[in-house]
XYZ file of C-alpha atoms in Angstrom:
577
model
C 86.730 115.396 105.795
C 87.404 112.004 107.945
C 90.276 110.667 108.795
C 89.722 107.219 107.059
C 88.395 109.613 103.942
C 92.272 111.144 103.966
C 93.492 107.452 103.997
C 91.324 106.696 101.045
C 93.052 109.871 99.101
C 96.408 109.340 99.927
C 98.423 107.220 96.564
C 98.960 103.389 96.857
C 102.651 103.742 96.157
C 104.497 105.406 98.533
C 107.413 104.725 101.113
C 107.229 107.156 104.049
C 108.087 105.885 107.787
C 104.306 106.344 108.407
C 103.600 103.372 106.129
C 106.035 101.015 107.244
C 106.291 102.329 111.277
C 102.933 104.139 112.224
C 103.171 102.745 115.755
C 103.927 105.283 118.361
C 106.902 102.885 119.622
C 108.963 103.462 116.677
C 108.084 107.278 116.673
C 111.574 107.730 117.988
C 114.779 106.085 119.430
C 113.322 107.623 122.907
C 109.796 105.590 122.158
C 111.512 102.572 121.121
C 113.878 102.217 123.812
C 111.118 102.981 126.543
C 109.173 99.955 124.479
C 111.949 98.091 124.323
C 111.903 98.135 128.657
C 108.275 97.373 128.663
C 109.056 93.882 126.694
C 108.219 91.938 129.293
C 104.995 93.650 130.312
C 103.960 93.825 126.951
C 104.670 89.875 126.371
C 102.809 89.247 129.052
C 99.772 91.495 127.761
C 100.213 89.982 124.129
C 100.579 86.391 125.224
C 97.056 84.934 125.238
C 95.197 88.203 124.183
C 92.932 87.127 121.734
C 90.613 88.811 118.809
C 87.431 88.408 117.656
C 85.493 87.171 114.920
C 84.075 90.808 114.361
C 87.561 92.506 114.640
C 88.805 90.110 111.936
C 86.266 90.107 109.411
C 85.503 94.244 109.783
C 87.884 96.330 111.960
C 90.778 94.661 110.824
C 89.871 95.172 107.158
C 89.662 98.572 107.113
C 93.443 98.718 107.716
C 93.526 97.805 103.594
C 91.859 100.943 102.710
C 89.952 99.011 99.575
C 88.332 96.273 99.787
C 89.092 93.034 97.910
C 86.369 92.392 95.133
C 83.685 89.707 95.928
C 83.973 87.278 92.672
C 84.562 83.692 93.251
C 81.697 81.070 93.163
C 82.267 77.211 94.464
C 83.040 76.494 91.236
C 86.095 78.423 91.168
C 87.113 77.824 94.064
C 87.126 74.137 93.507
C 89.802 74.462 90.247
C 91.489 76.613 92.817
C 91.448 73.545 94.759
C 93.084 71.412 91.710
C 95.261 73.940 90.775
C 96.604 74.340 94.574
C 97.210 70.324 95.025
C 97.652 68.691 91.911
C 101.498 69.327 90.861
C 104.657 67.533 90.189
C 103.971 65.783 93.415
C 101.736 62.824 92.006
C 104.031 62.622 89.158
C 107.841 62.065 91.056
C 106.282 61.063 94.616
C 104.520 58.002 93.282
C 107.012 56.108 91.420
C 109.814 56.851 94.496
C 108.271 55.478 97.199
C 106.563 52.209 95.592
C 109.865 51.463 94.397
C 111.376 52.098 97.635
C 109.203 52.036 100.226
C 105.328 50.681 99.828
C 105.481 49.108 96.610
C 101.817 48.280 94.780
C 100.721 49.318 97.791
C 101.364 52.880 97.250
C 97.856 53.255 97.037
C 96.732 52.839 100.476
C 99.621 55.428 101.174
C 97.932 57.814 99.119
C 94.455 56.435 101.158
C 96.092 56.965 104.666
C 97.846 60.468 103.656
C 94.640 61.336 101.983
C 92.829 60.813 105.202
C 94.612 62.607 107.175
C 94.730 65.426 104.725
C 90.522 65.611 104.972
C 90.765 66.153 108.405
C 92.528 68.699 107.894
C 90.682 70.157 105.328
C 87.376 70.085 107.591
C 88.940 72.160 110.414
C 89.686 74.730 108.083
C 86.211 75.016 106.147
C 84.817 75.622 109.489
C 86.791 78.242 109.750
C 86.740 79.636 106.717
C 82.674 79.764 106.951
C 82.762 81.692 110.134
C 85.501 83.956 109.712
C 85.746 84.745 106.339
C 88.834 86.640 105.773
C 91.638 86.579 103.879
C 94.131 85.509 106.573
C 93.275 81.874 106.683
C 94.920 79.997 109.347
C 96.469 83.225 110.564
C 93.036 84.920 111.166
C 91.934 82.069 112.910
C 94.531 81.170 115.315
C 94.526 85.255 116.563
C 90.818 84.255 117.573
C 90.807 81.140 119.109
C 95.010 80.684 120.628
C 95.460 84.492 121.090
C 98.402 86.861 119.681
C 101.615 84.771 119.959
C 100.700 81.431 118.770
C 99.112 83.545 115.917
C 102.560 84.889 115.449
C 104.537 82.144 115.811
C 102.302 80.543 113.231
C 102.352 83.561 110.810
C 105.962 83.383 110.593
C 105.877 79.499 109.620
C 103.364 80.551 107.056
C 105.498 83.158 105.527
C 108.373 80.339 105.644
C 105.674 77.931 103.903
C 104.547 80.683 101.019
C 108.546 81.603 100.190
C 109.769 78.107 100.348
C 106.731 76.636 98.955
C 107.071 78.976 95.480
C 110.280 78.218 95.562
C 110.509 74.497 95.403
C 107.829 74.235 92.967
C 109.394 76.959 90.597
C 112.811 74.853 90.714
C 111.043 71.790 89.837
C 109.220 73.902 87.132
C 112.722 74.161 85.939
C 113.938 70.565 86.146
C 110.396 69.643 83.922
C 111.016 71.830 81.357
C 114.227 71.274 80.596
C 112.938 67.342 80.720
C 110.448 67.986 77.878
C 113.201 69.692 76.059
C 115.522 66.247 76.570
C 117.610 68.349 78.454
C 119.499 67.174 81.687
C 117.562 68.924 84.618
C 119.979 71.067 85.559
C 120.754 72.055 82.185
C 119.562 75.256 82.476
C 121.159 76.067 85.387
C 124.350 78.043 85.884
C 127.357 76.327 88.228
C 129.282 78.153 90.179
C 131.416 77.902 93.396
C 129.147 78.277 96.446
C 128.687 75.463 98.676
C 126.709 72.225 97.191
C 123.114 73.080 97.514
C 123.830 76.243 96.494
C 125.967 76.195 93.873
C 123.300 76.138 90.932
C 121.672 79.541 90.039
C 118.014 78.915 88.236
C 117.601 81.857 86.762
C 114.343 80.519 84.816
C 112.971 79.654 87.933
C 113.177 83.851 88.679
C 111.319 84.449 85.482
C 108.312 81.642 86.083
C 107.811 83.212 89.538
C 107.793 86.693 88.317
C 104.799 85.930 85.631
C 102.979 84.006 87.899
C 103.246 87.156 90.271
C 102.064 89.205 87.269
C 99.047 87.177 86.898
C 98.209 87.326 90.230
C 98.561 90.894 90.483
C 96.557 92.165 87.824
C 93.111 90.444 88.409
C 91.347 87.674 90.809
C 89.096 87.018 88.302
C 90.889 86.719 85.389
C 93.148 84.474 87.269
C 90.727 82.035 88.568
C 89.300 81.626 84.865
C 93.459 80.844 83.575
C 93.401 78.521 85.989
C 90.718 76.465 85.735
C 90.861 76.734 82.072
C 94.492 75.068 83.017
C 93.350 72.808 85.143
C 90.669 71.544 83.538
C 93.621 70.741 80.432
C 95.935 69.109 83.492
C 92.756 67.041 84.293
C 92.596 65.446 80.741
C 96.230 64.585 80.801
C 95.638 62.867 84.248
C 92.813 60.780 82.724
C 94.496 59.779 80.127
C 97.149 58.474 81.982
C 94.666 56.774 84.158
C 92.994 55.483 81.483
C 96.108 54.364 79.490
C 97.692 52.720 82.168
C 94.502 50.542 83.094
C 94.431 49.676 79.475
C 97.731 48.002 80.140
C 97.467 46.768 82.967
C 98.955 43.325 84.149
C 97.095 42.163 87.724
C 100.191 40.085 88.458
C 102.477 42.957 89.005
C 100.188 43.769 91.924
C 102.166 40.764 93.740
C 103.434 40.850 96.200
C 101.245 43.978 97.449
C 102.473 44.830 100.841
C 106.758 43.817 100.244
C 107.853 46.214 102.776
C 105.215 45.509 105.115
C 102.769 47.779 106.850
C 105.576 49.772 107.969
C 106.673 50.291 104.667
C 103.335 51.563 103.450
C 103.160 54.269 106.470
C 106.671 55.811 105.561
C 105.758 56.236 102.159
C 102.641 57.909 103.568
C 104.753 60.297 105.488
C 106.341 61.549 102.171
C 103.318 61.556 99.632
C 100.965 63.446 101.868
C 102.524 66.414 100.782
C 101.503 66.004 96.789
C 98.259 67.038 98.886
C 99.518 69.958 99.804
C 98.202 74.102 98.894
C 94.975 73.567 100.130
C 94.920 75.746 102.855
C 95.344 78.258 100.488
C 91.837 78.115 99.209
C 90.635 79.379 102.700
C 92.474 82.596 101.934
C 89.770 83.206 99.169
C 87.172 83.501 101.470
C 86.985 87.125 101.634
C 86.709 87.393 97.665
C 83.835 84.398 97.792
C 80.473 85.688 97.452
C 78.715 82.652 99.481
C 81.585 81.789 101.736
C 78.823 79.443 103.942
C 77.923 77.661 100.894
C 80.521 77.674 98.215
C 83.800 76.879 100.975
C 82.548 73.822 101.688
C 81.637 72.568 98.449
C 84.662 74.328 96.774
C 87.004 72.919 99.246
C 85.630 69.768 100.316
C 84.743 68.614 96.767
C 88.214 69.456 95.217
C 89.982 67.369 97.948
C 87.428 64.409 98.037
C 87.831 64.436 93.810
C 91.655 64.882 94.363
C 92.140 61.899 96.676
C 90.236 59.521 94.455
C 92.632 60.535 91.335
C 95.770 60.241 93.556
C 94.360 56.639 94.568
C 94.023 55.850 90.509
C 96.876 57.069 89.475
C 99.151 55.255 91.660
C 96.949 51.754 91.086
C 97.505 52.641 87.476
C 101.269 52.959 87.640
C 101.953 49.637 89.789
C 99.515 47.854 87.299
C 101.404 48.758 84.504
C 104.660 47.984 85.535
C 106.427 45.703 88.550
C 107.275 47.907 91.425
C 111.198 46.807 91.319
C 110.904 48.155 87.361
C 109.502 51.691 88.475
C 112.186 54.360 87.759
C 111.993 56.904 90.417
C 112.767 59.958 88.551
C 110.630 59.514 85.868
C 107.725 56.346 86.661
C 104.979 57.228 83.931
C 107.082 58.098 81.181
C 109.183 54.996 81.196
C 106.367 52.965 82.622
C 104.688 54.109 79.318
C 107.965 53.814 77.246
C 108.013 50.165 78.044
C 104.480 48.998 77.149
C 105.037 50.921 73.577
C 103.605 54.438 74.241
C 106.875 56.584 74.040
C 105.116 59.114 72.570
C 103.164 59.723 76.235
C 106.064 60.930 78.107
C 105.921 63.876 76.627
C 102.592 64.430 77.496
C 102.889 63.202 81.166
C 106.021 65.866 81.228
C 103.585 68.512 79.757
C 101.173 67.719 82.744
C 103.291 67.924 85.467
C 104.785 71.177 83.641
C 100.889 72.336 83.858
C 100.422 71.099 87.376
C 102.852 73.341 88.406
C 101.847 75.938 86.684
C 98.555 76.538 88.102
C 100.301 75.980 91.709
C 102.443 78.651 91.123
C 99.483 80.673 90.218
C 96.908 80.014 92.792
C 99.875 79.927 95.221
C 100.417 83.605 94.171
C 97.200 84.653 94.970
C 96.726 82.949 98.482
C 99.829 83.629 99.608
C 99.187 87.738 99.102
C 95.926 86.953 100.968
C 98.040 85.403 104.143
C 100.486 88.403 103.716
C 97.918 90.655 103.834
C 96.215 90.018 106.597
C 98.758 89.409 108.938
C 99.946 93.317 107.544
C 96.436 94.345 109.090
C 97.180 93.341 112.584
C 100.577 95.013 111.937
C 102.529 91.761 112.979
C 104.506 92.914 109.822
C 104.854 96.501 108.333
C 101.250 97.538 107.389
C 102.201 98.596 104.243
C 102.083 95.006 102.559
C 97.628 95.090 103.941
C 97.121 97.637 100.850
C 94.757 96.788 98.160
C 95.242 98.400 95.373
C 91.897 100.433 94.060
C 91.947 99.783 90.785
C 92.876 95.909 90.951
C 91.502 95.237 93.709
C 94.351 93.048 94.824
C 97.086 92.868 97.131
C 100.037 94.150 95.282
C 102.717 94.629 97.952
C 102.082 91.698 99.524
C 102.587 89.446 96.239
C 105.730 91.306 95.717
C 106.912 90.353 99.397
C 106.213 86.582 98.547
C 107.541 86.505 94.611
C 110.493 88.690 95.752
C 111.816 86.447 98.518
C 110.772 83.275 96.574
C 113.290 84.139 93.591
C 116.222 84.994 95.932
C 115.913 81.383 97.030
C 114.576 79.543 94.404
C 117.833 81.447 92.275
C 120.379 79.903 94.990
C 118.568 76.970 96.801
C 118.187 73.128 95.974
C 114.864 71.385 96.302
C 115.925 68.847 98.714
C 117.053 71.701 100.956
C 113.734 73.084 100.713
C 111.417 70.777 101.104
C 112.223 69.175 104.043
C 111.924 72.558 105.841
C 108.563 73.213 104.146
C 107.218 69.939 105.465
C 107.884 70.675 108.902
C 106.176 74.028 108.933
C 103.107 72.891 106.864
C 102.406 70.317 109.338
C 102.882 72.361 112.637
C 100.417 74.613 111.235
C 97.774 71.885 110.259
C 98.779 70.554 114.000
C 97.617 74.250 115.236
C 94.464 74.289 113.199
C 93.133 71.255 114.878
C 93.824 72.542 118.641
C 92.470 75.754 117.368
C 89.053 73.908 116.042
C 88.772 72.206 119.726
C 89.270 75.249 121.816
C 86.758 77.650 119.180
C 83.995 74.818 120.579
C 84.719 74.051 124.337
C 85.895 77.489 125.122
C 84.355 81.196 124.853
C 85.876 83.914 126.868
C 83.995 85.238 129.608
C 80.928 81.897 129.283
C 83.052 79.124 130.161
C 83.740 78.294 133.987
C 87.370 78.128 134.942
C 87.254 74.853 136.013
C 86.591 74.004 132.675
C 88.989 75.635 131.067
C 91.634 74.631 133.135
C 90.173 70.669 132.475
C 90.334 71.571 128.605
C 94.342 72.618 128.709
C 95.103 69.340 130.051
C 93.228 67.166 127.552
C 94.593 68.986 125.238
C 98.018 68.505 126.656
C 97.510 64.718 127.331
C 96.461 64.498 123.461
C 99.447 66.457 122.034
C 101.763 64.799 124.352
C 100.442 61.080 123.633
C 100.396 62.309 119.911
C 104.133 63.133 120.104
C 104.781 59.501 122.093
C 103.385 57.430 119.120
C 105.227 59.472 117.041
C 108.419 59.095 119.058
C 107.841 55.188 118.903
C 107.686 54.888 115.466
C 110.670 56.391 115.201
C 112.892 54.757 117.634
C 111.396 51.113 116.787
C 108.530 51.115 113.660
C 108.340 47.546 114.465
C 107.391 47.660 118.383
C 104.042 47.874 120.176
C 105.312 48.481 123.726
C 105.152 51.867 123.679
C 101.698 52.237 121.816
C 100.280 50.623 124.861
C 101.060 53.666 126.833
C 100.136 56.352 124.030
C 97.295 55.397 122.111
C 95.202 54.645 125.052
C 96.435 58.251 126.586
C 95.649 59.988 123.739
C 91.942 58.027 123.972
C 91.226 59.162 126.771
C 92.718 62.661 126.367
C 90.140 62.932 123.891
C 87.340 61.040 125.760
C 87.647 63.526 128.473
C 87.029 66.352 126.486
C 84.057 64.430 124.316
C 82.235 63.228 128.454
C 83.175 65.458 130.857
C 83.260 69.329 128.719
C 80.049 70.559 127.030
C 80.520 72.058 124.117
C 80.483 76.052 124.355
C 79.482 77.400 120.979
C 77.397 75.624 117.925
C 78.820 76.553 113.945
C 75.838 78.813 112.787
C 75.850 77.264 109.025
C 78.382 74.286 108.495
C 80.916 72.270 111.115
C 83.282 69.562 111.561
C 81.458 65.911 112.279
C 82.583 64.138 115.441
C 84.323 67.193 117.614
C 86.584 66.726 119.596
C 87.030 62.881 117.842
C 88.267 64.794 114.394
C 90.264 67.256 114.910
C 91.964 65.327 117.844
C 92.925 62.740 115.162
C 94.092 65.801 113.352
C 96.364 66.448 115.590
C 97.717 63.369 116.298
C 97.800 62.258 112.758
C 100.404 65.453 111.716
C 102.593 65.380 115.000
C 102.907 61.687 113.453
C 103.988 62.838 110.077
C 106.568 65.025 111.817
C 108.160 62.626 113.345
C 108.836 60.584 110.201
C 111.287 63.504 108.637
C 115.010 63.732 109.462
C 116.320 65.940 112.517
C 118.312 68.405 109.674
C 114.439 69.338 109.033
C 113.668 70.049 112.671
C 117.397 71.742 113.046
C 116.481 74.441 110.081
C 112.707 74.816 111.532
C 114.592 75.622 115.122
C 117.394 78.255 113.787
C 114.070 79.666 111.539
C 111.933 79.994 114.536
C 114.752 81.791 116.662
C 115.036 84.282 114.002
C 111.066 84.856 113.612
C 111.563 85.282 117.772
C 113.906 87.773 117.459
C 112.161 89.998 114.774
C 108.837 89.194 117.394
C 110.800 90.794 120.449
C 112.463 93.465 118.724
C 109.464 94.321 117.017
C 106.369 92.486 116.211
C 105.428 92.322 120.086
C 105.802 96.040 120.115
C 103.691 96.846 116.771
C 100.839 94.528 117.906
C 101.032 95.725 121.343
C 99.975 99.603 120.198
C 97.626 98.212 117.400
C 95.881 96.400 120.527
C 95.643 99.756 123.001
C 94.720 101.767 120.118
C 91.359 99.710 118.631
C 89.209 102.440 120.014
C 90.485 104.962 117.799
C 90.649 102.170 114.575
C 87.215 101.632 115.998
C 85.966 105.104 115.320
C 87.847 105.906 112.157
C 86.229 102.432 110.872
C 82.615 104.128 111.788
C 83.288 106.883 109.348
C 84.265 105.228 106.257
């Protein structure tokens, strides 16, 4: 009998060292030590070693011992696109900032934010058609930016899936106790830690935990909850589209720029993340049975849909009502309250409460994916790769994510939480982007030298210019001094790569439009959005990636490391099975 044929014998649950530490640094305090003297060798060696497409998609895979079943179509995968995005989000984000910050003219916000979002959203259904696996933006930045940019990003995706759940399970728990006319917090329990802190959610535990249960049991019988879910969310949202048209008043749409242009750009800063999840549908990949054909309709199609609602929505809401009358904890219902519709808060409560729902749900099930596959290049304890057999779904992997979400989301505030969760989101959608460009002008061992060396400093000259125009909106959103200086840098960053670098490899079924001219908007267009959050963000992100660091040197480097010098032997096991 084979080796891999012992593997596929041996129970799902169990808790030896083997399963957690099978690399032959951690064999013993001897091993580790000697490892722990060969840390800057091994950095070295791990630093821009990169994988390929085969070694994700089939060596890699086989460190899951089953494989995940092959039963989403486009059409699921495009409710898993509405259940991903469409949340509380529309609902809160909309009334706050044309009250505060764009007023009618919310709705280019949600044009400019949705923008920016698509390009985003392109880079990664390239990706997703040629590697289809289930570690998304993970999978892809091992390939294209090598081993420690993919780990540096995997750890601000694990921070993104356990803050993520989090915030959205407290705000599940602020709705419902709304549609109960209960204060928010009502449910919560007080108690002396340090504001922030202080209020336990213990419902927000029990939300996450049946969401995880869901998740855990079937792919397939999840997708069908949640586009049966959706598709109920969806009505509500038409209705309120429809409703608020139907009393609508064209004069409250003056004046329609009050706080100016810049006005309208801040509040795009803060509602691009009612598009957020999607990334989360590239996760699915491995479970799609056409990933060349049903990605980019599934993914593209939700987003394009989504954007136009999140355009009507917030044209709806500033028709109804004058922006200085929007309440910004609660716009529709009291926008609906005042034209004679009480009745409809309710059912604009029960929406959001759905909304969130299904992002808890689908959240569940990419967020195992991400786990999973970052497990299978043992950047975390391999363990957490296993797919169950009879399931056919990451179990310990959804129990990493729902566990650490519900210590937080028991303790944590959702101010506290987003603003951290913004800040990795975007660094990641930042990475994507470079990824995209370097996957086209660069293939190891093809392109000249010269050439790559002339790529790096584009690429530098974009992402530098990109973090000047964000740096001058933030010191003076009024000035143009400095915009002289970037904007035609980051031009010609991206001219030079579009003139004077052919491109190296050609998408076999589907690509982005316009390379480098796309993703090199991309880029800029998220190093922008960072700029526009408040340095505690940035602060948190730093003492978060100093920790990830730490686990990387003290461990991760060394796990990856041996997984890398012993492929040969994965290699042949993987022939057997």
């Amino acid at each position: 009998m084979s080796s891999s044929e012992n593997m596929k014998d041996r129970p799902y649950w169990r808790w030896s060292k083997q399963d957690f530490f099978p690399e032959e640094s951690f064999r013993d305090r001897t091993t580790y030590l000697n490892a722990l003297s060969h840390t800057y060798s091994r950095f070295k060696d791990r630093l821009l070693a990169r994988s390929q497409d085969s070694d994700e998609i089939q060596t890699l895979r086989k460190q899951s011992e089953n494989d995940m079943k092959r039963c989403l179509t486009w059409w699921d995968l495009m409710w898993f696109g509405f259940g991903a995005v469409i949340g509380a989000g529309i609902f809160v984000l909309t009334g706050q900032e044309a009250r505060g910050n764009a007023g009618p003219a919310i709705v280019l916000s949600y044009v400019a934010s949705g923008f920016s979002a698509m390009l985003s959203v392109f880079c990664y259904t390239e990706f997703a058609v040629e590697i289809p696996v289930a570690g998304g933006s993970f999978a892809y930045l091992r390939v294209e930016l090598g081993d420690f940019a993919a780990f540096i990003t995997a750890g601000n995706i694990l921070l993104e899936c356990i803050l993520g759940s989090a915030a959205v399970a407290r705000s599940w728990s602020s709705y419902f106790a709304t549609l109960l006319n209960r204060d928010s917090d009502s449910f919560r329990i007080r108690t002396n830690l340090a504001d922030g802190y202080n209020l336990l959610d213990p419902i927000a535990v029990v939300v996450l935990a049946i969401a995880a249960t869901i998740a855990m049991s079937s792919t397939r019988n999840t997708s069908v909850l949640n586009w049966i879910a959706s598709a109920v969310n969806t009505l509500v949202i038409l209705f309120v589209i429809v409703a608020g048209f139907s009393n609508a008043d064209v004069s409250n749409m003056k004046p329609f720029t009050p706080y100016g242009v810049e006005g309208v750009f801040r509040a795009a800063a803060i509602v691009y993340f009612a598009y957020g999840g999607f990334d989360t549908i590239a996760t699915m990949a491995e479970e799609t049975k056409n990933p060349s054909r049903d990605i980019p309709l599934g993914l593209l199609g939700s987003m394009s849909i989504i954007t136009v609602i999140y355009c009507l929505m917030a044209l709806s809401l500033t028709m109804m009502q004058k922006y200085t009358d929007i309440d910004p904890n609660a716009a529709y219902s009291v926008a609906f309250e005042r034209v004679g519709m009480k009745w409809a808060k309710y059912l604009v409560a029960l929406g959001a409460l759905k909304g969130m729902t299904t992002v808890l749900l689908v959240g569940a099930l990419g967020q195992a994916r991400y786990i999973t596959h970052i497990a299978r290049a043992h950047m975390i304890p391999p363990w957490f790769a296993l797919v169950h057999p009879k399931t056919k779904t990451p179990i310990n992997a959804t129990l990493l994510v729902t566990i650490s979400s519900a210590c937080i989301a028991l303790f944590s505030s959702l101010d506290i939480l987003a603003s951290l969760l913004s800040v990795s989101t975007l660094f990641v959608f930042m990475m994507m982007a470079v990824a995209l460009i370097v996957r086209r002008y660069y293939v190891s061992g093809v392109t000249p030298r010269t050439s790559a060396t002339k790529l790096v400093g584009f690429l530098l000259i974009i992402i530098s210019s990109s973090i000047g125009m964000s740096a001058c909106w933030g010191l003076n959103p009024s000035g143009w001094v400095g915009y002289t200086v970037t904007v035609p840098l980051w031009f010609m960053g991206t001219l030079g790569i579009s003139v004077l670098l052919p491109q190296q490899r050609t998408p076999k079924v589907w690509g982005v439009p316009l390379v480098p001219w796309v993703p090199s908007l991309s880029i800029a267009t998220n190093v922008f959005l960072m700029g526009s959050l408040g340095p505690m963000a940035f602060v948190r992100f730093g003492i978060c990636t100093g920790i990830m660091l730490v686990y990387y040197v003290l461990f991760g480097l060394h796990a990856t490391y041996d997984m890398a010098h012993q492929q040969p032997q994965v290699k042949l096991n993987a022939v057997d099975i």
